[in-house]
Short mmCIF file of C-alpha atoms and ligand atoms in Angstrom, two decimals:
data_model
loop_
_atom_site.label_atom_id
_atom_site.label_comp_id
_atom_site.label_asym_id
_atom_site.label_seq_id
_atom_site.Cartn_x
_atom_site.Cartn_y
_atom_site.Cartn_z
CA UNK O 12 27.40 -0.59 2.93
CA UNK O 13 26.79 2.23 5.39
CA UNK O 14 23.98 4.63 4.27
CA UNK O 15 22.76 7.63 5.86
CA UNK O 16 19.59 9.06 4.93
CA UNK O 17 18.99 12.55 5.52
CA UNK O 18 15.19 13.91 4.95
CA UNK O 19 12.63 16.12 6.34
CA UNK O 20 9.99 13.55 6.60
CA UNK O 21 9.97 10.08 7.74
CA UNK O 22 6.64 7.73 7.98
CA UNK O 23 5.28 6.96 11.10
CA UNK O 24 6.90 10.27 12.80
CA UNK O 25 6.63 13.15 10.71
CA UNK O 26 4.73 12.75 7.42
CA UNK O 27 3.19 15.26 4.99
CA UNK O 28 3.23 13.13 1.85
CA UNK O 29 4.88 10.38 -0.11
CA UNK O 30 8.45 11.44 0.78
CA UNK O 31 7.84 10.50 4.20
CA UNK O 32 6.74 6.67 3.17
CA UNK O 33 9.73 6.58 0.45
CA UNK O 34 12.49 7.37 3.35
CA UNK O 35 10.97 4.85 5.44
CA UNK O 36 10.20 2.14 2.91
CA UNK O 37 13.59 2.38 1.09
CA UNK O 38 15.54 2.31 4.35
CA UNK O 39 13.76 -0.47 5.65
CA UNK O 40 14.32 -2.37 2.28
CA UNK O 41 17.99 -1.76 2.31
CA UNK O 42 18.35 -2.78 6.12
CA UNK O 43 16.62 -5.97 4.80
CA UNK O 44 19.29 -6.49 2.27
CA UNK O 45 21.78 -6.29 5.05
CA UNK O 46 22.95 -2.61 4.79
CA UNK O 47 23.80 -0.32 7.51
CA UNK O 48 21.14 2.41 7.59
CA UNK O 49 20.55 5.00 9.96
CA UNK O 50 18.32 8.17 9.15
CA UNK O 51 18.61 11.74 10.00
CA UNK O 52 15.66 14.00 10.98
CA UNK O 53 14.94 17.19 12.63
CA UNK O 54 13.50 16.53 16.10
CA UNK O 55 10.26 18.33 15.35
CA UNK O 56 8.01 19.41 18.52
CA UNK O 57 5.12 17.80 16.43
CA UNK O 58 6.85 14.33 16.14
CA UNK O 59 4.68 11.69 16.81
CA UNK O 60 6.77 10.60 19.67
CA UNK O 61 4.87 7.50 20.53
CA UNK O 62 6.09 5.71 17.40
CA UNK O 63 9.82 6.51 18.48
CA UNK O 64 11.16 3.38 20.49
CA UNK O 65 13.79 3.93 23.33
CA UNK O 66 14.26 7.61 22.37
CA UNK O 67 17.40 9.10 24.31
CA UNK O 68 19.71 11.94 23.98
CA UNK O 69 23.21 10.33 22.71
CA UNK O 70 24.98 13.34 21.84
CA UNK O 71 24.30 16.57 24.11
CA UNK O 72 27.08 18.58 22.96
CA UNK O 73 26.83 19.33 19.13
CA UNK O 74 28.03 23.00 18.54
CA UNK O 75 26.67 23.89 14.76
CA UNK O 76 28.35 26.98 13.24
CA UNK O 77 25.60 29.53 12.32
CA UNK O 78 26.38 33.04 11.27
CA UNK O 79 29.14 34.49 13.33
CA UNK O 80 28.43 31.90 16.38
CA UNK O 81 27.12 28.43 16.95
CA UNK O 82 23.88 26.86 17.78
CA UNK O 83 24.06 24.28 20.56
CA UNK O 84 22.20 21.11 19.61
CA UNK O 85 21.26 17.67 21.32
CA UNK O 86 21.04 14.55 19.24
CA UNK O 87 18.26 11.94 20.27
CA UNK O 88 18.63 8.47 18.89
CA UNK O 89 15.55 5.99 18.71
CA UNK O 90 13.92 3.45 16.57
CA UNK O 91 11.05 3.68 14.11
CA UNK O 92 9.49 0.34 13.09
CA UNK O 93 13.13 -1.25 13.43
CA UNK O 94 14.84 1.73 11.65
CA UNK O 95 17.41 3.60 13.87
CA UNK O 96 16.94 7.34 13.66
CA UNK O 97 18.99 10.48 14.78
CA UNK O 98 16.91 13.50 15.66
CA UNK O 99 18.69 17.00 15.68
CA UNK O 100 17.22 19.06 18.29
CA UNK O 101 18.59 22.79 18.31
CA UNK O 102 18.73 24.90 21.05
CA UNK O 103 18.07 28.39 19.59
CA UNK O 104 15.92 31.22 19.98
CA UNK O 105 14.86 30.90 16.14
CA UNK O 106 12.92 27.52 17.34
CA UNK O 107 13.83 26.06 13.74
CA UNK O 108 11.66 22.63 14.49
CA UNK O 109 9.42 24.02 17.25
CA UNK O 110 6.51 25.33 15.23
CA UNK O 111 3.90 23.11 15.64
CA UNK O 112 3.95 22.09 11.97
CA UNK O 113 6.44 20.78 9.38
CA UNK O 114 6.55 23.15 6.75
CA UNK O 115 4.90 26.77 5.84
CA UNK O 116 7.15 29.33 7.73
CA UNK O 117 8.79 32.31 6.11
CA UNK O 118 11.99 30.95 6.81
CA UNK O 119 11.83 27.48 5.77
CA UNK O 120 14.92 27.89 3.85
CA UNK O 121 16.87 28.94 6.66
CA UNK O 122 15.55 26.15 9.07
CA UNK O 123 16.36 23.18 6.65
CA UNK O 124 19.85 25.10 5.64
CA UNK O 125 20.26 24.73 9.43
CA UNK O 126 19.38 21.23 9.42
CA UNK O 127 21.63 20.40 6.67
CA UNK O 128 24.67 21.99 8.24
CA UNK O 129 23.84 20.30 11.71
CA UNK O 130 23.59 16.93 9.95
CA UNK O 131 27.10 17.37 8.43
CA UNK O 132 28.61 18.76 11.76
CA UNK O 133 26.94 15.83 13.43
CA UNK O 134 28.33 13.24 11.06
CA UNK O 135 31.83 14.94 11.23
CA UNK O 136 32.19 15.30 14.53
CA UNK O 137 30.94 11.83 15.74
CA UNK O 138 33.40 10.29 13.13
CA UNK O 139 30.51 8.87 11.09
CA UNK O 140 31.97 8.05 7.78
CA UNK O 141 28.99 6.51 5.61
CA UNK O 142 29.77 5.20 2.20
CA UNK O 143 26.74 6.93 0.70
CA UNK O 144 24.65 9.94 2.08
CA UNK O 145 21.22 9.78 0.34
CA UNK O 146 19.45 12.97 0.85
CA UNK O 147 15.73 13.94 -0.51
CA UNK O 148 14.15 17.06 -1.78
CA UNK O 149 15.46 20.95 -1.37
CA UNK O 150 15.44 20.60 2.22
CA UNK O 151 18.57 18.90 2.15
CA UNK O 152 20.02 20.25 -1.32
CA UNK O 153 22.78 21.96 0.69
CA UNK O 154 24.19 18.45 1.95
CA UNK O 155 26.20 17.67 -1.09
CA UNK O 156 27.29 21.42 -1.15
CA UNK O 157 28.59 21.44 2.27
CA UNK O 158 30.12 17.93 1.82
CA UNK O 159 32.41 18.96 -1.11
CA UNK O 160 32.77 22.60 -0.36
CA UNK O 161 33.59 22.30 3.47
CA UNK O 162 33.77 18.88 4.72
CA UNK O 163 35.62 17.11 2.38
CA UNK O 164 38.75 19.12 2.78
CA UNK O 165 38.34 18.11 6.52
CA UNK O 166 38.82 14.60 5.83
CA UNK O 167 35.37 13.61 4.42
CA UNK O 168 36.78 12.58 0.94
CA UNK O 169 35.02 9.19 0.48
CA UNK O 170 31.64 10.04 0.75
CA UNK O 171 29.38 10.11 -1.83
CA UNK O 172 25.98 11.64 -2.67
CA UNK O 173 22.57 10.24 -3.89
CA UNK O 174 19.95 12.86 -4.21
CA UNK O 175 16.78 11.99 -4.88
CA UNK O 176 14.13 14.70 -6.08
CA UNK O 177 10.29 13.88 -4.92
CA UNK O 178 8.88 17.06 -6.32
CA UNK O 179 10.40 19.65 -8.71
CA UNK O 180 7.63 22.40 -7.83
CA UNK O 181 9.36 23.26 -4.26
CA UNK O 182 13.02 24.12 -4.90
CA UNK O 183 14.04 25.98 -1.86
CA UNK O 184 14.50 29.57 -2.72
CA UNK O 185 17.17 31.61 -0.60
CA UNK O 186 19.00 34.44 -0.42
CA UNK O 187 22.67 35.20 0.17
CA UNK O 188 22.11 35.14 3.81
CA UNK O 189 22.21 31.36 3.79
CA UNK O 190 25.91 31.33 2.67
CA UNK O 191 26.66 33.49 5.56
CA UNK O 192 24.48 31.46 7.78
CA UNK O 193 26.15 28.38 7.02
CA UNK O 194 29.55 29.38 6.52
CA UNK O 195 29.76 28.71 2.95
CA UNK O 196 30.37 32.29 2.20
CA UNK O 197 31.75 33.11 -1.19
CA UNK O 198 28.83 34.78 -2.89
CA UNK O 199 30.75 35.28 -6.13
CA UNK O 200 31.49 31.48 -6.33
CA UNK O 201 27.99 30.24 -5.53
CA UNK O 202 25.90 32.68 -7.15
CA UNK O 203 26.83 31.27 -10.59
CA UNK O 204 24.71 29.51 -13.16
CA UNK O 205 26.91 26.62 -12.85
CA UNK O 206 25.92 26.13 -9.01
CA UNK O 207 23.60 27.54 -7.01
CA UNK O 208 22.08 30.81 -8.92
CA UNK O 209 18.60 30.46 -9.93
CA UNK O 210 17.71 30.69 -13.35
CA UNK O 211 14.08 32.23 -12.79
CA UNK O 212 15.28 34.61 -9.96
CA UNK O 213 18.87 35.44 -10.76
CA UNK O 214 19.00 37.50 -7.40
CA UNK O 215 18.35 34.38 -5.56
CA UNK O 216 20.06 31.00 -4.81
CA UNK O 217 18.21 27.44 -5.55
CA UNK O 218 18.89 24.94 -2.93
CA UNK O 219 17.60 22.11 -5.15
CA UNK O 220 19.89 23.20 -7.79
CA UNK O 221 22.66 22.96 -5.37
CA UNK O 222 21.70 19.41 -4.73
CA UNK O 223 21.90 18.37 -8.41
CA UNK O 224 24.88 20.40 -9.15
CA UNK O 225 26.91 18.67 -6.47
CA UNK O 226 25.61 15.07 -5.78
CA UNK O 227 27.33 12.32 -7.57
CA UNK O 228 23.91 10.81 -8.64
CA UNK O 229 20.28 12.62 -8.78
CA UNK O 230 17.29 10.49 -9.13
CA UNK O 231 13.54 11.36 -9.33
CA UNK O 232 10.87 9.08 -8.40
CA UNK O 233 9.82 7.41 -11.85
CA UNK O 234 11.43 7.02 -15.41
CA UNK O 235 8.68 8.74 -17.00
CA UNK O 236 9.09 11.68 -14.72
CA UNK O 237 12.60 11.96 -15.38
CA UNK O 238 12.07 12.54 -19.01
CA UNK O 239 9.27 15.14 -18.47
CA UNK O 240 11.40 17.04 -16.29
CA UNK O 241 14.00 17.22 -18.84
CA UNK O 242 11.77 17.87 -22.00
CA UNK O 243 8.94 20.06 -20.59
CA UNK O 244 7.68 22.65 -18.02
CA UNK O 245 7.76 20.18 -15.37
CA UNK O 246 11.14 20.70 -14.79
CA UNK O 247 9.98 23.95 -12.98
CA UNK O 248 12.94 25.91 -14.24
CA UNK O 249 15.49 23.06 -13.87
CA UNK O 250 15.21 21.61 -17.31
CA UNK O 251 18.40 23.25 -18.53
CA UNK O 252 20.30 22.28 -15.54
CA UNK O 253 19.13 18.55 -15.72
CA UNK O 254 19.94 18.28 -19.07
CA UNK O 255 23.73 19.32 -18.30
CA UNK O 256 23.90 16.86 -15.72
CA UNK O 257 21.71 14.16 -17.66
CA UNK O 258 24.67 11.73 -17.53
CA UNK O 259 24.24 11.39 -13.73
CA UNK O 260 20.51 11.81 -13.65
CA UNK O 261 17.62 8.96 -14.14
CA UNK O 262 14.49 8.03 -12.77
CA UNK O 263 13.77 5.10 -10.09
CA UNK O 264 10.22 4.16 -9.44
CA UNK O 265 9.05 4.46 -5.71
CA UNK O 266 8.06 1.12 -4.14
CA UNK O 267 5.49 0.87 -1.53
CA UNK O 268 6.36 -0.77 1.84
CA UNK O 269 4.45 -4.02 1.65
CA UNK O 270 4.68 -4.56 5.67
CA UNK O 271 3.11 -1.12 6.24
CA UNK O 272 0.23 -1.73 3.37
CA UNK O 273 -0.87 -5.16 3.60
CA UNK O 274 -4.40 -5.98 3.61
CA UNK O 275 -3.51 -9.41 5.21
CA UNK O 276 -2.33 -8.10 8.63
CA UNK O 277 -2.94 -4.30 8.62
CA UNK O 278 -3.80 -3.34 12.08
CA UNK O 279 -5.73 -0.26 11.10
CA UNK O 280 -8.29 -2.03 9.14
CA UNK O 281 -11.05 -4.43 10.64
CA UNK O 282 -11.13 -7.22 8.42
CA UNK O 283 -8.17 -8.79 6.66
CA UNK O 284 -8.34 -10.26 3.11
CA UNK O 285 -6.10 -11.19 0.25
CA UNK O 286 -6.24 -11.59 -3.39
CA UNK O 287 -7.75 -15.06 -3.37
CA UNK O 288 -10.12 -14.35 -0.32
CA UNK O 289 -11.64 -10.91 -0.85
CA UNK O 290 -14.59 -11.21 1.25
CA UNK O 291 -12.89 -9.23 3.70
CA UNK O 292 -12.70 -6.21 1.36
CA UNK O 293 -16.61 -6.02 1.41
CA UNK O 294 -16.36 -6.14 5.45
CA UNK O 295 -14.31 -3.31 5.10
CA UNK O 296 -16.70 -1.42 2.63
CA UNK O 297 -19.12 -1.53 5.27
CA UNK O 298 -17.20 -0.19 8.22
CA UNK O 299 -16.02 2.53 6.22
CA UNK O 300 -19.77 3.42 5.45
CA UNK O 301 -20.49 2.97 9.19
CA UNK O 302 -17.66 5.19 10.16
CA UNK O 303 -18.54 8.12 7.54
CA UNK O 304 -22.08 7.70 7.94
CA UNK O 305 -22.93 6.66 4.36
CA UNK O 306 -26.06 4.71 3.49
CA UNK O 307 -25.61 1.18 2.86
CA UNK O 308 -26.54 0.21 -0.71
CA UNK O 309 -25.12 -1.84 -3.65
CA UNK O 310 -23.01 1.46 -4.87
CA UNK O 311 -19.71 1.73 -5.62
CA UNK O 312 -17.41 3.96 -3.68
CA UNK O 313 -14.97 6.27 -5.69
CA UNK O 314 -12.30 7.94 -2.99
CA UNK O 315 -9.64 10.28 -3.06
CA UNK O 316 -6.95 10.36 -0.48
CA UNK O 317 -4.17 12.76 -1.02
CA UNK O 318 -2.94 16.53 -0.45
CA UNK O 319 -5.19 19.20 -2.05
CA UNK O 320 -2.74 20.76 -4.18
CA UNK O 321 -3.12 22.38 -7.71
CA UNK O 322 -0.65 19.66 -8.72
CA UNK O 323 -3.25 17.02 -7.91
CA UNK O 324 -5.91 18.39 -10.42
CA UNK O 325 -8.40 19.82 -7.82
CA UNK O 326 -11.04 20.72 -10.67
CA UNK O 327 -10.90 17.00 -11.45
CA UNK O 328 -11.36 15.58 -7.95
CA UNK O 329 -14.20 18.07 -7.43
CA UNK O 330 -15.70 17.08 -10.81
CA UNK O 331 -15.33 13.45 -9.77
CA UNK O 332 -17.70 13.91 -6.77
CA UNK O 333 -20.27 15.17 -9.12
CA UNK O 334 -19.68 12.70 -11.74
CA UNK O 335 -19.83 9.81 -9.31
CA UNK O 336 -23.19 10.83 -7.72
CA UNK O 337 -24.60 11.27 -11.36
CA UNK O 338 -23.68 7.70 -12.27
CA UNK O 339 -25.21 6.24 -8.84
CA UNK O 340 -22.23 6.06 -6.82
CA UNK O 341 -20.49 7.33 -3.46
CA UNK O 342 -17.54 9.58 -3.14
CA UNK O 343 -15.16 9.82 -0.16
CA UNK O 344 -12.51 12.01 -0.04
CA UNK O 345 -9.50 12.73 2.66
CA UNK O 346 -7.32 15.49 2.21
CA UNK O 347 -5.95 18.58 3.56
CA UNK O 348 -4.57 21.67 2.12
CA UNK O 349 -2.39 24.45 3.20
CA UNK O 350 -3.48 26.79 0.50
CA UNK O 351 -6.21 29.10 1.77
CA UNK O 352 -8.11 29.19 -1.37
CA UNK O 353 -8.36 25.47 -2.10
CA UNK O 354 -8.92 24.90 1.52
CA UNK O 355 -11.93 27.28 1.43
CA UNK O 356 -13.36 25.60 -1.70
CA UNK O 357 -13.30 22.24 -0.23
CA UNK O 358 -14.56 23.77 3.22
CA UNK O 359 -17.45 25.09 1.06
CA UNK O 360 -18.25 21.56 -0.58
CA UNK O 361 -18.12 19.66 2.64
CA UNK O 362 -20.96 22.07 3.83
CA UNK O 363 -22.95 21.78 0.80
CA UNK O 364 -22.68 17.73 1.12
CA UNK O 365 -22.71 17.73 4.94
CA UNK O 366 -25.84 15.72 5.05
CA UNK O 367 -25.72 13.70 1.73
CA UNK O 368 -25.81 9.94 2.47
CA UNK O 369 -23.55 9.22 -0.66
CA UNK O 370 -20.55 11.81 0.15
CA UNK O 371 -18.03 12.43 2.77
CA UNK O 372 -15.33 14.94 2.94
CA UNK O 373 -12.84 14.72 5.77
CA UNK O 374 -10.57 17.59 5.30
CA UNK O 375 -7.53 16.43 7.70
CA UNK O 376 -4.62 14.37 7.79
CA UNK O 377 -5.52 10.89 9.27
CA UNK O 378 -3.38 7.89 8.86
CA UNK O 379 -6.00 5.55 10.13
CA UNK O 380 -8.80 6.57 7.97
CA UNK O 381 -6.49 6.52 5.27
CA UNK O 382 -6.07 2.90 5.56
CA UNK O 383 -9.73 2.37 5.97
CA UNK O 384 -10.36 4.21 2.55
CA UNK O 385 -7.73 2.14 0.55
CA UNK O 386 -9.43 -1.14 1.83
CA UNK O 387 -13.18 -0.17 1.69
CA UNK O 388 -13.40 1.81 -1.47
CA UNK O 389 -13.80 0.48 -4.91
CA UNK O 390 -11.84 2.86 -7.00
CA UNK O 391 -9.17 5.68 -6.17
CA UNK O 392 -8.91 8.62 -8.51
CA UNK O 393 -5.65 10.16 -8.93
CA UNK O 394 -6.19 12.99 -11.84
CA UNK O 395 -2.91 14.88 -11.03
CA UNK O 396 -1.68 17.43 -13.44
CA UNK O 397 1.93 16.31 -12.83
CA UNK O 398 2.78 13.45 -10.59
CA UNK O 399 6.41 12.55 -9.93
CA UNK O 400 5.49 9.10 -8.98
CA UNK O 401 2.24 8.92 -6.64
CA UNK O 402 2.02 6.20 -4.01
CA UNK O 403 -1.96 6.52 -3.80
CA UNK O 404 -2.47 4.61 -6.95
CA UNK O 405 -0.07 1.89 -5.72
CA UNK O 406 -1.10 1.66 -2.41
CA UNK O 407 -4.70 1.25 -3.75
CA UNK O 408 -3.93 -1.50 -5.87
CA UNK O 409 -2.49 -3.47 -2.94
CA UNK O 410 -5.95 -3.21 -1.40
CA UNK O 411 -7.66 -4.17 -4.50
CA UNK O 412 -8.92 -0.88 -5.10
CA UNK O 413 -8.79 0.25 -8.97
CA UNK O 414 -6.89 3.41 -9.57
CA UNK O 415 -8.48 5.74 -12.06
CA UNK O 416 -5.56 8.06 -12.96
CA UNK O 417 -4.11 10.57 -15.36
CA UNK O 418 -1.10 9.38 -17.67
CA UNK O 419 1.46 11.53 -16.04
CA UNK O 420 4.83 10.61 -14.56
CA UNK O 421 4.83 7.79 -12.21
CA UNK O 422 1.17 7.07 -12.88
CA UNK O 423 1.56 6.39 -16.41
CA UNK O 424 4.68 4.02 -15.18
CA UNK O 425 2.28 2.10 -12.98
CA UNK O 426 -1.09 2.25 -14.17
CA UNK O 427 -2.18 0.20 -17.28
CA UNK O 428 -5.53 0.84 -18.79
CA UNK O 429 -8.02 -2.36 -18.98
CA UNK O 430 -9.43 -1.57 -22.37
CA UNK O 431 -6.52 0.37 -24.26
CA UNK O 432 -2.68 0.21 -24.53
CA UNK O 433 0.10 -2.02 -25.63
CA UNK O 434 0.71 -4.03 -22.30
CA UNK O 435 -0.16 -7.92 -22.17
CA UNK O 436 -4.06 -8.09 -20.71
CA UNK O 437 -2.45 -9.77 -17.58
CA UNK O 438 -0.72 -6.40 -16.53
CA UNK O 439 -3.64 -4.27 -16.96
CA UNK O 440 -4.88 -3.28 -13.67
CA UNK O 441 -6.76 0.20 -13.86
CA UNK O 442 -8.14 3.01 -16.27
CA UNK O 443 -6.19 5.85 -17.56
CA UNK O 444 -7.08 9.23 -19.23
CA UNK O 445 -4.79 11.58 -21.20
CA UNK O 446 -6.30 14.98 -21.08
CA UNK O 447 -6.58 17.17 -17.97
CA UNK O 448 -10.22 18.21 -18.43
CA UNK O 449 -13.74 16.82 -17.27
CA UNK O 450 -14.00 14.96 -20.51
CA UNK O 451 -10.90 12.96 -20.07
CA UNK O 452 -11.76 12.22 -16.36
CA UNK O 453 -15.24 11.17 -17.49
CA UNK O 454 -13.80 8.66 -20.32
CA UNK O 455 -11.81 6.61 -17.70
CA UNK O 456 -14.15 7.09 -14.37
CA UNK O 457 -17.48 6.30 -16.35
CA UNK O 458 -15.58 3.01 -17.78
CA UNK O 459 -15.00 2.10 -14.27
CA UNK O 460 -18.36 2.83 -13.06
CA UNK O 461 -19.72 0.79 -15.81
CA UNK O 462 -17.61 -2.37 -15.56
CA UNK O 463 -18.38 -2.58 -11.56
CA UNK O 464 -22.21 -2.15 -12.59
CA UNK O 465 -22.62 -4.28 -15.43
CA UNK O 466 -19.68 -6.68 -15.32
CA UNK O 467 -18.91 -7.35 -11.63
CA UNK O 468 -17.03 -10.66 -12.62
CA UNK O 469 -14.75 -8.52 -14.73
CA UNK O 470 -14.15 -6.07 -12.16
CA UNK O 471 -13.30 -8.53 -9.64
CA UNK O 472 -10.56 -10.08 -11.91
CA UNK O 473 -9.12 -6.62 -12.40
CA UNK O 474 -9.03 -6.04 -8.69
CA UNK O 475 -7.23 -9.14 -8.43
CA UNK O 476 -4.70 -8.07 -11.15
CA UNK O 477 -4.39 -4.88 -9.47
CA UNK O 478 -3.37 -6.75 -5.96
CA UNK O 479 -1.03 -9.10 -7.97
CA UNK O 480 0.87 -6.16 -9.50
CA UNK O 481 4.56 -6.14 -7.68
CA UNK O 482 4.90 -2.42 -6.35
CA UNK O 483 7.11 -3.36 -3.47
CA UNK O 484 10.71 -1.94 -2.63
CA UNK O 485 12.25 -5.28 -4.10
CA UNK O 486 13.24 -3.95 -7.80
CA UNK O 487 13.64 -0.02 -6.67
CA UNK O 488 15.73 -1.38 -3.75
CA UNK O 489 17.83 -3.30 -6.06
CA UNK O 490 18.14 -0.04 -8.21
CA UNK O 491 19.26 2.27 -5.57
CA UNK O 492 21.80 -0.33 -4.49
CA UNK O 493 23.12 -0.44 -7.93
CA UNK O 494 23.47 3.59 -8.10
CA UNK O 495 25.26 3.52 -4.90
CA UNK O 496 27.85 0.80 -6.04
CA UNK O 497 28.13 2.83 -9.22
CA UNK O 498 28.76 6.21 -7.47
CA UNK O 499 31.42 4.52 -4.83
CA UNK O 500 33.49 3.11 -7.71
P1 ADP G 776 2.53 13.44 -2.60
O1 ADP G 776 3.84 12.84 -2.04
O2 ADP G 776 2.58 14.27 -3.86
O3 ADP G 776 1.88 13.90 -1.34
P2 ADP G 776 2.00 10.63 -2.93
O4 ADP G 776 0.95 10.02 -3.75
O5 ADP G 776 3.28 10.42 -3.39
O6 ADP G 776 1.65 12.14 -2.85
O7 ADP G 776 1.78 10.15 -1.24
C1 ADP G 776 0.72 10.37 -0.52
C2 ADP G 776 1.01 9.82 0.72
O8 ADP G 776 0.49 10.68 2.03
C3 ADP G 776 0.26 8.45 0.67
O9 ADP G 776 0.69 7.60 1.91
C4 ADP G 776 -0.91 8.98 0.94
O10 ADP G 776 -1.96 7.79 1.97
C5 ADP G 776 -0.71 9.80 2.38
N1 ADP G 776 -1.68 10.84 2.57
C6 ADP G 776 -1.71 11.95 1.73
N2 ADP G 776 -2.82 12.95 2.33
C7 ADP G 776 -3.25 12.16 3.46
C8 ADP G 776 -4.26 12.63 4.54
N3 ADP G 776 -5.10 13.77 4.49
N4 ADP G 776 -4.59 11.65 5.43
C9 ADP G 776 -3.64 10.53 5.52
N5 ADP G 776 -2.75 10.19 4.68
C10 ADP G 776 -2.46 10.74 3.60
#
């Protein structure tokens, strides 16, 4: 099959969160299964260019209709860790992708509407006719709309779209000008509840809703979350439309790219180790302490790696720091927040604990340090309020770092409590709590710390169970292939 991925992020070159890992990991998996895969991305000025092999301009004359005129674009081609990618580079006064960051501009909806139109125009003009276009999140929600309303009548009738939603919180609210800009026009047609009209803001369009309505199949990133969004507020206003389209909607658990995240050969950690030979993990723990100037002691290290967003349960992340210290552990955090209030809160916490020998807060995005933390920490806390899938708990398990998670979304689908629950003891791989309050968190954190201190052998066995858990792309890769075949028939 020929599959074109279209996304706003991809690991190694443009990463904010899990979306990037999934776009790369799934593309690689499909490629290894013998499919023809290519990824289309914006050519951001802040791309991590050194990760792109053989970058060169391959199409210099892409004229993308935009409002009453057109924007001239170049398209670059290059390989990222073996995956062929196309980067769309518009030459426009709007500087769509030359903002020094990926998201956060007032005109984000217009920037990615442009990207969607440009991608479709690129496929059309260069005669690329993928069997499946797989697009991701609100940024590409217009792709199936454009395909069916505009490009199918021009001959792109065979292409099918799979649309994956990684986060329902961000849906791409837009105004009527998106219709004029992209050439879709006909507000009376699109401002309809069966199409793009937003349920919450009836004067606005919702790009994610467009993706749901027009795609041939819609997925979110875990089976549990697929149920949550249909039956609770976690649908963030899309519950009704998801139920309307329930027949073409389901959850596919994300995988982890086992080549990029592999303690046996990870270039970004100083000591390699495996499930049968764990000694290197303790070398990484010492290296982590050296790197972060933490005291060397027989203490457990509890970590958090991830975006600092209200979704992630910031009050519980904060509480983990205090509780871990109370219980004689060390706490490490790597995260950043575009939200000024959350950022200020953690900056203040960083100042407060600046000289503390058992705490380190790194308020930045740092891929290399992330690897060292996964390898060197003993436990990884993920106390999310909602979590479509969550990768940090799965990556942690791969490195023998015990996840402590709240039972929501993909966390509930991947982490099974050591002491409670119905799964066979051999599948138990972490600690789970239910209520999003400090008592809930402590009920799991205290048990994890207790096991570490009092039953080190059992803690070690739990680490090995976690490492043996298969969170690779193998199963989800097959699941996506089944979906592609289903929508093609
Ligand atoms: P989300 O997609 O909601 O951000 P996930 O758990 O699905 O959360 O994915 C997070 C991914 O981003 C993981 O690969 C994690 O290691 C990475 N990540 C998040 N924050 C940082 C950071 N500050 N520095 C390095 N990597 C980070």
